[in-house]
mmCIF file of C-alpha atoms in Angstrom:
data_model
loop_
_atom_site.group_PDB
_atom_site.id
_atom_site.type_symbol
_atom_site.label_atom_id
_atom_site.label_comp_id
_atom_site.label_asym_id
_atom_site.label_seq_id
_atom_site.Cartn_x
_atom_site.Cartn_y
_atom_site.Cartn_z
ATOM 1 C CA MET L 1 153.412 -243.329 70.206
ATOM 2 C CA LYS L 2 154.418 -240.195 69.447
ATOM 3 C CA ARG L 3 158.218 -241.271 68.676
ATOM 4 C CA LYS L 4 156.569 -243.562 66.184
ATOM 5 C CA ARG L 5 154.249 -241.087 64.374
ATOM 6 C CA LYS L 6 157.487 -238.561 64.502
ATOM 7 C CA LEU L 7 159.868 -241.243 62.912
ATOM 8 C CA LEU L 8 156.794 -241.990 60.237
ATOM 9 C CA ALA L 9 156.753 -238.554 59.529
ATOM 10 C CA ILE L 10 159.888 -238.345 58.473
ATOM 11 C CA LEU L 11 160.028 -241.531 56.553
ATOM 12 C CA MET L 12 157.259 -239.850 54.318
ATOM 13 C CA ALA L 13 159.258 -236.642 53.867
ATOM 14 C CA LEU L 14 162.220 -238.197 52.795
ATOM 15 C CA ALA L 15 160.010 -240.527 50.345
ATOM 16 C CA MET L 16 158.237 -237.290 48.884
ATOM 17 C CA ALA L 17 161.621 -235.759 48.294
ATOM 18 C CA TRP L 18 163.204 -238.550 46.510
ATOM 19 C CA GLN L 19 159.613 -238.874 44.552
ATOM 20 C CA GLY L 20 159.935 -235.095 43.581
ATOM 21 C CA VAL L 21 163.991 -235.235 42.291
ATOM 22 C CA SER L 22 162.717 -238.587 40.592
ATOM 23 C CA PHE L 23 159.918 -236.387 38.470
ATOM 24 C CA ALA L 24 162.379 -233.609 38.328
ATOM 25 C CA ASN L 25 164.928 -235.871 36.479
ATOM 26 C CA ALA L 26 162.119 -237.820 34.094
ATOM 27 C CA ASP L 27 160.797 -234.127 33.012
ATOM 28 C CA GLU L 28 164.419 -233.141 32.305
ATOM 29 C CA LEU L 29 165.067 -236.331 30.073
ATOM 30 C CA ALA L 30 161.673 -236.037 28.609
ATOM 31 C CA SER L 31 162.290 -232.220 27.423
ATOM 32 C CA PRO L 32 166.091 -231.786 26.768
ATOM 33 C CA ALA L 33 165.074 -228.564 24.485
ATOM 34 C CA SER L 34 163.679 -227.196 27.765
ATOM 35 C CA PRO L 35 165.892 -225.791 30.632
ATOM 36 C CA SER L 36 165.188 -227.628 33.829
ATOM 37 C CA THR L 37 166.225 -227.073 37.390
ATOM 38 C CA VAL L 38 166.653 -229.831 40.354
ATOM 39 C CA THR L 39 166.955 -228.582 43.817
ATOM 40 C CA SER L 40 167.905 -230.872 46.664
ATOM 41 C CA GLY L 41 168.961 -229.676 49.763
ATOM 42 C CA THR L 42 171.544 -227.102 49.435
ATOM 43 C CA GLU L 43 172.771 -227.831 45.574
ATOM 44 C CA THR L 44 170.988 -226.129 42.618
ATOM 45 C CA GLY L 45 172.103 -227.313 38.961
ATOM 46 C CA SER L 46 170.866 -226.074 35.630
ATOM 47 C CA GLN L 47 171.369 -227.377 31.656
ATOM 48 C CA GLY L 48 170.872 -225.177 28.685
ATOM 49 C CA SER L 49 169.390 -225.916 24.948
ATOM 50 C CA PRO L 50 171.829 -225.781 22.174
ATOM 51 C CA SER L 51 171.793 -222.592 19.959
ATOM 52 C CA GLU L 52 170.092 -222.996 16.504
ATOM 53 C CA GLU L 53 173.705 -222.054 14.889
ATOM 54 C CA ASP L 54 175.123 -225.045 16.693
ATOM 55 C CA ILE L 55 172.304 -226.998 15.645
ATOM 56 C CA ARG L 56 172.818 -226.079 11.964
ATOM 57 C CA ALA L 57 176.664 -226.299 12.393
ATOM 58 C CA GLU L 58 176.347 -230.128 13.651
ATOM 59 C CA GLN L 59 173.971 -230.593 10.716
ATOM 60 C CA ALA L 60 176.470 -229.539 8.518
ATOM 61 C CA LYS L 61 179.131 -231.386 9.509
ATOM 62 C CA GLN L 62 177.464 -234.705 9.600
ATOM 63 C CA GLU L 63 176.178 -233.980 5.944
ATOM 64 C CA ALA L 64 179.924 -233.396 5.080
ATOM 65 C CA ALA L 65 180.961 -236.684 6.408
ATOM 66 C CA ARG L 66 177.870 -238.657 5.052
ATOM 67 C CA GLN L 67 179.075 -237.424 1.318
ATOM 68 C CA ALA L 68 182.587 -238.085 2.138
ATOM 69 C CA ALA L 69 181.665 -241.821 3.152
ATOM 70 C CA ALA L 70 179.468 -242.017 0.076
ATOM 71 C CA SER L 71 182.192 -240.609 -2.664
ATOM 72 C CA ALA L 72 184.771 -243.092 -0.564
ATOM 73 C CA ILE L 73 182.276 -246.167 -1.390
ATOM 74 C CA ASN L 74 181.580 -245.316 -4.921
ATOM 75 C CA ALA L 75 184.694 -244.557 -5.812
ATOM 76 C CA THR L 76 185.175 -248.386 -5.968
ATOM 77 C CA THR L 77 181.589 -249.566 -6.218
ATOM 78 C CA GLY L 78 180.261 -246.811 -8.029
ATOM 79 C CA LYS L 79 177.498 -247.081 -10.788
ATOM 80 C CA ALA L 80 177.553 -246.452 -14.596
ATOM 81 C CA ILE L 81 175.417 -243.675 -15.333
ATOM 82 C CA ASN L 82 173.866 -243.768 -18.683
ATOM 83 C CA VAL L 83 173.584 -240.136 -20.779
ATOM 84 C CA ASN L 84 171.970 -238.572 -23.543
ATOM 85 C CA ALA L 85 174.564 -236.992 -25.839
ATOM 86 C CA ASN L 86 175.716 -235.573 -28.794
ATOM 87 C CA ALA L 87 179.129 -235.565 -30.923
ATOM 88 C CA VAL L 88 180.660 -233.786 -33.507
ATOM 89 C CA TYR L 89 183.945 -233.018 -35.013
ATOM 90 C CA VAL L 90 185.710 -229.677 -34.444
ATOM 91 C CA ASN L 91 189.151 -228.336 -35.543
ATOM 92 C CA LYS L 92 192.145 -228.573 -33.643
ATOM 93 C CA ASP L 93 191.661 -226.064 -30.661
ATOM 94 C CA ASN L 94 188.121 -226.274 -30.709
ATOM 95 C CA SER L 95 187.475 -222.736 -31.956
ATOM 96 C CA ALA L 96 185.032 -223.997 -34.548
ATOM 97 C CA ALA L 97 183.144 -226.747 -36.373
ATOM 98 C CA TYR L 98 185.651 -228.924 -38.473
ATOM 99 C CA ASN L 99 184.950 -227.635 -42.127
ATOM 100 C CA ASN L 100 186.069 -231.081 -44.067
ATOM 101 C CA GLU L 101 189.505 -229.818 -44.647
ATOM 102 C CA GLY L 102 191.870 -232.751 -45.718
ATOM 103 C CA ILE L 103 193.307 -234.731 -42.272
ATOM 104 C CA ASP L 104 196.314 -236.413 -42.849
ATOM 105 C CA ASN L 105 197.854 -238.656 -40.341
ATOM 106 C CA TYR L 106 199.891 -236.194 -38.415
ATOM 107 C CA ALA L 107 197.143 -233.451 -38.531
ATOM 108 C CA GLN L 108 195.058 -232.842 -35.259
ATOM 109 C CA PHE L 109 191.517 -232.304 -34.764
ATOM 110 C CA GLY L 110 189.043 -232.839 -32.191
ATOM 111 C CA VAL L 111 185.668 -234.135 -30.970
ATOM 112 C CA SER L 112 183.106 -231.921 -28.818
ATOM 113 C CA VAL L 113 180.642 -233.998 -26.920
ATOM 114 C CA ASP L 114 177.854 -232.298 -24.386
ATOM 115 C CA PHE L 115 175.452 -234.730 -22.367
ATOM 116 C CA THR L 116 172.610 -234.918 -20.119
ATOM 117 C CA VAL L 117 171.711 -237.325 -17.393
ATOM 118 C CA PRO L 118 168.065 -238.416 -17.778
ATOM 119 C CA GLU L 119 165.453 -238.540 -15.130
ATOM 120 C CA GLY L 120 165.590 -241.921 -13.431
ATOM 121 C CA GLN L 121 169.442 -242.734 -13.373
ATOM 122 C CA SER L 122 169.834 -240.582 -9.974
ATOM 123 C CA PRO L 123 173.737 -240.467 -9.923
ATOM 124 C CA LYS L 124 175.525 -240.168 -6.932
ATOM 125 C CA ALA L 125 179.238 -238.790 -5.682
ATOM 126 C CA GLY L 126 181.518 -241.439 -7.199
ATOM 127 C CA ASP L 127 179.610 -242.882 -9.920
ATOM 128 C CA THR L 128 180.712 -242.855 -13.560
ATOM 129 C CA THR L 129 180.145 -242.503 -17.275
ATOM 130 C CA THR L 130 182.717 -243.887 -19.925
ATOM 131 C CA PHE L 131 183.432 -242.777 -23.507
ATOM 132 C CA GLN L 132 185.604 -244.918 -25.486
ATOM 133 C CA LEU L 133 186.840 -243.839 -29.205
ATOM 134 C CA SER L 134 186.788 -245.951 -31.995
ATOM 135 C CA ASP L 135 190.269 -247.611 -32.713
ATOM 136 C CA SER L 136 190.651 -245.622 -35.998
ATOM 137 C CA LEU L 137 191.390 -242.507 -33.758
ATOM 138 C CA LYS L 138 193.941 -242.117 -31.342
ATOM 139 C CA ILE L 139 194.549 -239.911 -28.251
ATOM 140 C CA GLN L 140 197.877 -238.064 -27.722
ATOM 141 C CA LYS L 141 198.183 -237.990 -24.133
ATOM 142 C CA SER L 142 196.325 -239.082 -21.138
ATOM 143 C CA ASP L 143 195.495 -236.118 -19.130
ATOM 144 C CA ASN L 144 192.688 -234.841 -16.075
ATOM 145 C CA PHE L 145 190.172 -232.085 -16.565
ATOM 146 C CA GLU L 146 187.091 -230.855 -14.671
ATOM 147 C CA VAL L 147 183.635 -230.565 -16.515
ATOM 148 C CA LYS L 148 181.408 -228.017 -15.197
ATOM 149 C CA ASP L 149 178.287 -226.651 -15.548
ATOM 150 C CA GLY L 150 178.661 -223.146 -15.367
ATOM 151 C CA ASP L 151 180.687 -222.499 -12.179
ATOM 152 C CA GLN L 152 179.584 -225.916 -10.831
ATOM 153 C CA LEU L 153 181.836 -228.830 -10.877
ATOM 154 C CA VAL L 154 179.635 -231.963 -12.578
ATOM 155 C CA ALA L 155 182.362 -234.402 -12.824
ATOM 156 C CA ASN L 156 186.164 -235.034 -12.966
ATOM 157 C CA ALA L 157 187.564 -236.538 -16.101
ATOM 158 C CA SER L 158 190.272 -238.454 -16.808
ATOM 159 C CA ILE L 159 191.878 -239.529 -20.310
ATOM 160 C CA ASP L 160 193.439 -242.695 -21.035
ATOM 161 C CA ALA L 161 195.312 -242.287 -24.396
ATOM 162 C CA ALA L 162 196.232 -246.363 -24.499
ATOM 163 C CA ASN L 163 192.803 -247.260 -24.054
ATOM 164 C CA ARG L 164 191.042 -244.022 -26.017
ATOM 165 C CA THR L 165 188.711 -243.369 -23.271
ATOM 166 C CA VAL L 166 187.384 -240.591 -21.058
ATOM 167 C CA THR L 167 185.917 -241.605 -17.719
ATOM 168 C CA LEU L 168 183.819 -238.879 -16.193
ATOM 169 C CA THR L 169 183.646 -239.410 -12.179
ATOM 170 C CA TYR L 170 180.467 -237.443 -10.799
ATOM 171 C CA THR L 171 180.827 -235.198 -7.562
ATOM 172 C CA ASN L 172 178.252 -234.820 -4.943
ATOM 173 C CA TYR L 173 176.977 -231.956 -6.993
ATOM 174 C CA VAL L 174 175.068 -234.350 -9.270
ATOM 175 C CA GLU L 175 172.762 -235.464 -5.924
ATOM 176 C CA GLN L 176 171.659 -231.974 -5.669
ATOM 177 C CA ARG L 177 169.998 -231.520 -8.913
ATOM 178 C CA SER L 178 167.847 -232.958 -11.643
ATOM 179 C CA ASP L 179 168.680 -230.939 -14.957
ATOM 180 C CA ILE L 180 172.511 -232.510 -14.847
ATOM 181 C CA LYS L 181 174.484 -231.484 -18.167
ATOM 182 C CA GLY L 182 178.024 -231.020 -19.171
ATOM 183 C CA LYS L 183 180.198 -230.495 -22.378
ATOM 184 C CA PHE L 184 183.833 -231.454 -23.179
ATOM 185 C CA TRP L 185 186.183 -231.609 -25.734
ATOM 186 C CA ILE L 186 189.282 -233.643 -26.410
ATOM 187 C CA SER L 187 192.461 -233.376 -29.316
ATOM 188 C CA LEU L 188 192.390 -236.343 -31.734
ATOM 189 C CA GLN L 189 194.422 -237.543 -34.886
ATOM 190 C CA VAL L 190 193.620 -240.476 -37.109
ATOM 191 C CA ASN L 191 195.236 -243.716 -36.054
ATOM 192 C CA SER L 192 197.685 -244.503 -39.246
ATOM 193 C CA ASP L 193 198.268 -248.198 -37.955
ATOM 194 C CA LYS L 194 194.274 -248.785 -38.449
ATOM 195 C CA GLU L 195 193.424 -246.190 -41.282
ATOM 196 C CA THR L 196 196.326 -246.794 -44.374
ATOM 197 C CA GLU L 197 194.327 -245.305 -47.212
ATOM 198 C CA ALA L 198 192.584 -242.126 -47.645
ATOM 199 C CA LYS L 199 188.957 -242.060 -47.066
ATOM 200 C CA GLN L 200 185.970 -240.156 -45.382
ATOM 201 C CA LEU L 201 185.887 -241.592 -42.192
ATOM 202 C CA SER L 202 183.283 -241.628 -39.831
ATOM 203 C CA THR L 203 183.226 -243.276 -36.323
ATOM 204 C CA SER L 204 181.644 -243.682 -33.054
ATOM 205 C CA ILE L 205 181.908 -243.609 -29.475
ATOM 206 C CA LYS L 206 180.737 -246.476 -27.271
ATOM 207 C CA VAL L 207 179.041 -245.234 -24.083
ATOM 208 C CA ASN L 208 179.939 -247.196 -20.984
ATOM 209 C CA ASN L 209 180.689 -250.067 -23.313
ATOM 210 C CA THR L 210 177.252 -250.711 -24.427
ATOM 211 C CA SER L 211 175.643 -248.370 -26.792
ATOM 212 C CA ASN L 212 177.244 -246.486 -29.732
ATOM 213 C CA LEU L 213 177.289 -242.604 -30.344
ATOM 214 C CA ALA L 214 177.833 -241.483 -33.557
ATOM 215 C CA ILE L 215 179.848 -238.424 -34.351
ATOM 216 C CA ALA L 216 178.403 -236.283 -36.587
ATOM 217 C CA GLY L 217 179.564 -235.971 -40.153
ATOM 218 C CA SER L 218 183.020 -237.505 -41.078
ATOM 219 C CA ILE L 219 186.879 -236.633 -41.805
ATOM 220 C CA ASN L 220 188.412 -236.043 -45.087
ATOM 221 C CA TYR L 221 191.243 -238.440 -44.339
ATOM 222 C CA THR L 222 193.726 -238.147 -46.832
ATOM 223 C CA GLY L 223 195.785 -241.142 -45.724
ATOM 224 C CA ILE L 224 199.328 -241.511 -44.458
ATOM 225 C CA ALA L 225 201.652 -238.149 -44.907
ATOM 226 C CA LYS L 226 205.128 -238.918 -46.652
ATOM 227 C CA ASP L 227 207.983 -236.622 -46.569
ATOM 228 C CA GLY L 228 208.634 -235.081 -49.875
ATOM 229 C CA ASP L 229 211.447 -234.516 -51.700
ATOM 230 C CA PHE L 230 213.161 -231.457 -50.617
ATOM 231 C CA GLU L 231 216.391 -229.546 -51.047
ATOM 232 C CA LEU L 232 216.766 -228.200 -47.623
ATOM 233 C CA VAL L 233 214.950 -228.989 -44.232
ATOM 234 C CA LYS L 234 214.790 -227.827 -40.839
ATOM 235 C CA ASP L 235 212.776 -229.235 -37.918
ATOM 236 C CA SER L 236 212.781 -230.113 -34.477
ATOM 237 C CA TRP L 237 211.873 -232.414 -31.435
ATOM 238 C CA SER L 238 208.561 -231.911 -30.180
ATOM 239 C CA ASN L 239 209.969 -232.319 -26.560
ATOM 240 C CA PHE L 240 211.985 -230.763 -24.743
ATOM 241 C CA VAL L 241 215.172 -232.617 -23.159
ATOM 242 C CA GLU L 242 216.344 -231.767 -19.395
ATOM 243 C CA GLU L 243 219.679 -231.865 -18.418
ATOM 244 C CA THR L 244 221.459 -230.451 -15.252
ATOM 245 C CA ASP L 245 224.562 -228.312 -15.693
ATOM 246 C CA ALA L 246 227.752 -228.086 -14.116
ATOM 247 C CA SER L 247 226.518 -225.685 -11.602
ATOM 248 C CA GLY L 248 223.534 -227.989 -10.758
ATOM 249 C CA ASN L 249 220.856 -225.428 -12.686
ATOM 250 C CA LYS L 250 218.008 -227.220 -14.572
ATOM 251 C CA VAL L 251 218.425 -226.739 -18.421
ATOM 252 C CA TYR L 252 216.013 -227.480 -21.140
ATOM 253 C CA LEU L 253 217.228 -228.479 -24.433
ATOM 254 C CA ILE L 254 215.327 -227.706 -28.083
ATOM 255 C CA ARG L 255 216.915 -229.795 -30.635
ATOM 256 C CA TYR L 256 217.040 -229.089 -34.338
ATOM 257 C CA ARG L 257 217.302 -231.383 -37.221
ATOM 258 C CA ILE L 258 218.835 -229.766 -40.486
ATOM 259 C CA LEU L 259 218.492 -232.207 -43.798
ATOM 260 C CA VAL L 260 220.730 -230.871 -46.755
ATOM 261 C CA ASN L 261 219.931 -232.571 -50.050
ATOM 262 C CA VAL L 262 223.565 -232.030 -51.549
ATOM 263 C CA GLY L 263 222.421 -233.395 -54.722
ATOM 264 C CA ALA L 264 220.318 -230.308 -55.338
ATOM 265 C CA ARG L 265 222.129 -227.742 -53.261
ATOM 266 C CA THR L 266 225.657 -226.710 -53.139
ATOM 267 C CA ASN L 267 227.893 -224.218 -51.457
ATOM 268 C CA ILE L 268 226.140 -224.030 -48.322
ATOM 269 C CA THR L 269 226.534 -221.375 -45.415
ATOM 270 C CA LEU L 270 224.557 -222.686 -42.917
ATOM 271 C CA LYS L 271 223.404 -219.980 -40.373
ATOM 272 C CA ASP L 272 221.488 -220.155 -37.196
ATOM 273 C CA THR L 273 220.386 -217.178 -35.093
ATOM 274 C CA LEU L 274 218.170 -217.922 -31.728
ATOM 275 C CA GLY L 275 215.551 -215.517 -30.979
ATOM 276 C CA GLU L 276 214.920 -213.051 -28.100
ATOM 277 C CA GLY L 277 214.232 -214.332 -24.463
ATOM 278 C CA ALA L 278 216.594 -216.497 -22.360
ATOM 279 C CA PHE L 279 217.984 -218.364 -25.417
ATOM 280 C CA SER L 280 221.452 -220.232 -25.759
ATOM 281 C CA TYR L 281 223.847 -222.616 -27.024
ATOM 282 C CA TYR L 282 224.211 -225.393 -24.608
ATOM 283 C CA ASN L 283 227.017 -228.058 -25.172
ATOM 284 C CA SER L 284 225.617 -231.152 -24.337
ATOM 285 C CA ASP L 285 227.800 -234.687 -23.923
ATOM 286 C CA ALA L 286 224.782 -236.350 -24.432
ATOM 287 C CA HIS L 287 223.172 -234.958 -27.269
ATOM 288 C CA PRO L 288 226.315 -233.402 -29.284
ATOM 289 C CA VAL L 289 226.363 -231.389 -32.609
ATOM 290 C CA SER L 290 227.560 -233.641 -35.490
ATOM 291 C CA ILE L 291 227.204 -233.965 -39.380
ATOM 292 C CA ARG L 292 225.854 -237.252 -41.023
ATOM 293 C CA LYS L 293 226.772 -237.563 -44.562
ATOM 294 C CA GLY L 294 225.841 -240.352 -46.811
ATOM 295 C CA VAL L 295 222.818 -241.514 -49.224
ATOM 296 C CA TRP L 296 218.927 -240.203 -48.442
ATOM 297 C CA GLN L 297 216.491 -243.272 -48.461
ATOM 298 C CA ARG L 298 212.929 -243.446 -48.137
ATOM 299 C CA GLY L 299 211.347 -245.584 -45.692
ATOM 300 C CA GLU L 300 210.120 -245.803 -41.714
ATOM 301 C CA ASN L 301 211.101 -246.704 -38.220
ATOM 302 C CA VAL L 302 209.134 -250.159 -37.265
ATOM 303 C CA ASN L 303 209.360 -250.936 -33.643
ATOM 304 C CA GLY L 304 213.092 -249.111 -33.722
ATOM 305 C CA ASN L 305 214.408 -250.494 -36.847
ATOM 306 C CA TRP L 306 214.481 -248.699 -39.848
ATOM 307 C CA VAL L 307 212.398 -250.554 -42.791
ATOM 308 C CA ALA L 308 213.277 -249.100 -46.619
ATOM 309 C CA ASN L 309 210.406 -248.615 -48.810
ATOM 310 C CA GLU L 310 211.579 -246.375 -51.652
ATOM 311 C CA VAL L 311 208.018 -245.748 -52.987
ATOM 312 C CA ASN L 312 205.599 -245.193 -49.904
ATOM 313 C CA GLY L 313 208.176 -244.872 -46.895
ATOM 314 C CA LYS L 314 206.742 -241.747 -44.756
ATOM 315 C CA ASN L 315 210.338 -240.758 -43.947
ATOM 316 C CA TRP L 316 213.401 -239.884 -45.170
ATOM 317 C CA ASP L 317 216.651 -241.365 -43.446
ATOM 318 C CA ILE L 318 220.575 -240.572 -44.200
ATOM 319 C CA ARG L 319 222.524 -244.183 -44.626
ATOM 320 C CA ASN L 320 225.693 -245.122 -45.861
ATOM 321 C CA SER L 321 226.864 -245.138 -48.808
ATOM 322 C CA GLN L 322 226.096 -249.058 -49.307
ATOM 323 C CA LYS L 323 222.426 -248.183 -47.717
ATOM 324 C CA THR L 324 223.433 -251.052 -45.126
ATOM 325 C CA GLY L 325 223.167 -249.030 -42.193
ATOM 326 C CA PRO L 326 222.665 -245.145 -41.042
ATOM 327 C CA ALA L 327 225.435 -242.926 -42.074
ATOM 328 C CA THR L 328 228.258 -242.650 -39.211
ATOM 329 C CA GLN L 329 228.224 -239.717 -37.240
ATOM 330 C CA ASN L 330 231.137 -236.926 -37.533
ATOM 331 C CA THR L 331 231.767 -234.318 -34.588
ATOM 332 C CA ASP L 332 234.182 -232.375 -36.033
ATOM 333 C CA LEU L 333 231.386 -229.823 -36.141
ATOM 334 C CA GLU L 334 231.276 -229.770 -32.312
ATOM 335 C CA ALA L 335 234.880 -227.353 -32.025
ATOM 336 C CA GLN L 336 233.065 -224.523 -33.559
ATOM 337 C CA TYR L 337 229.754 -225.314 -32.059
ATOM 338 C CA LYS L 338 231.309 -225.033 -28.706
ATOM 339 C CA ALA L 339 232.651 -221.511 -29.681
ATOM 340 C CA ALA L 340 229.153 -220.384 -30.081
ATOM 341 C CA VAL L 341 228.144 -221.202 -26.320
ATOM 342 C CA GLY L 342 226.784 -218.052 -24.637
ATOM 343 C CA LYS L 343 226.599 -216.237 -27.927
ATOM 344 C CA LYS L 344 223.247 -215.695 -30.186
ATOM 345 C CA SER L 345 224.106 -216.834 -33.785
ATOM 346 C CA PHE L 346 226.139 -219.874 -35.429
ATOM 347 C CA THR L 347 227.480 -220.042 -38.608
ATOM 348 C CA LEU L 348 228.957 -223.033 -40.565
ATOM 349 C CA ASN L 349 230.486 -223.017 -44.459
#
């Protein structure tokens, strides 16, 4: 009998010990922020709570991951955000408002746009607003730039010159503010393929392909510019030509053209002098120095072909004596030009 009581007591003690451990673990699971200690036999274990700094770091990490995921999704599925905007014409470097000066098809000017996002649009990172210019205007080149409100990046802008569009892609800054605004400007020319006659030219901007934003004022368009009669003209190509010299170094060429009307000028001495800086004459097999002698003709290039137009042609070209083709190049000048390589001036009689 005593033995049975002793065995029963041992079993009850074990049951109480296991129950105590279970309660302790249940407490630990229910209160993860509070330290707990479980004692069983000879082992003692402890578990501490994360610090406030660790919690804030983890929250920041999760928020950054959320925003990155949202931007990635919206980059392809972002919605179009409507804006309230104003647009005005400005001069070619955006330093002043356009003052109604005469503008031909070669002259540059600009348009400045300021915008706000109205309440209720709720833009998110990756959402866009697209501005499309009238086909009466043309953008000179595609480009990318940032649109800021003070020091804050509101949107990344992308210019598509071929389609005459400026697309704003909003950053996560717009998710943190309600008073969202920005301003940008772009450089323009009149599209002479569309506008051939002089006029007061008024245009508008299409926003998100749905609404029209009128540009305040108008452009005093003087029409397509024509090369005037001349005696002596020197001009240059607007872009550099990149070549690699015999030593493997990159060189950038500036190409010049000198037009001489020998019917108006005789006994000409041509002297060319380079300015200060790292400029020197360079002999290029791809772009040799040459003289073309022939008959001047007014016209213009259409799809790479010369089309004569003696009355309204925009340009001059030197043709052969029968005007059936361009004048032949004579490269006798090259020998004299090669002697000028490395020098700062060049003279031709």
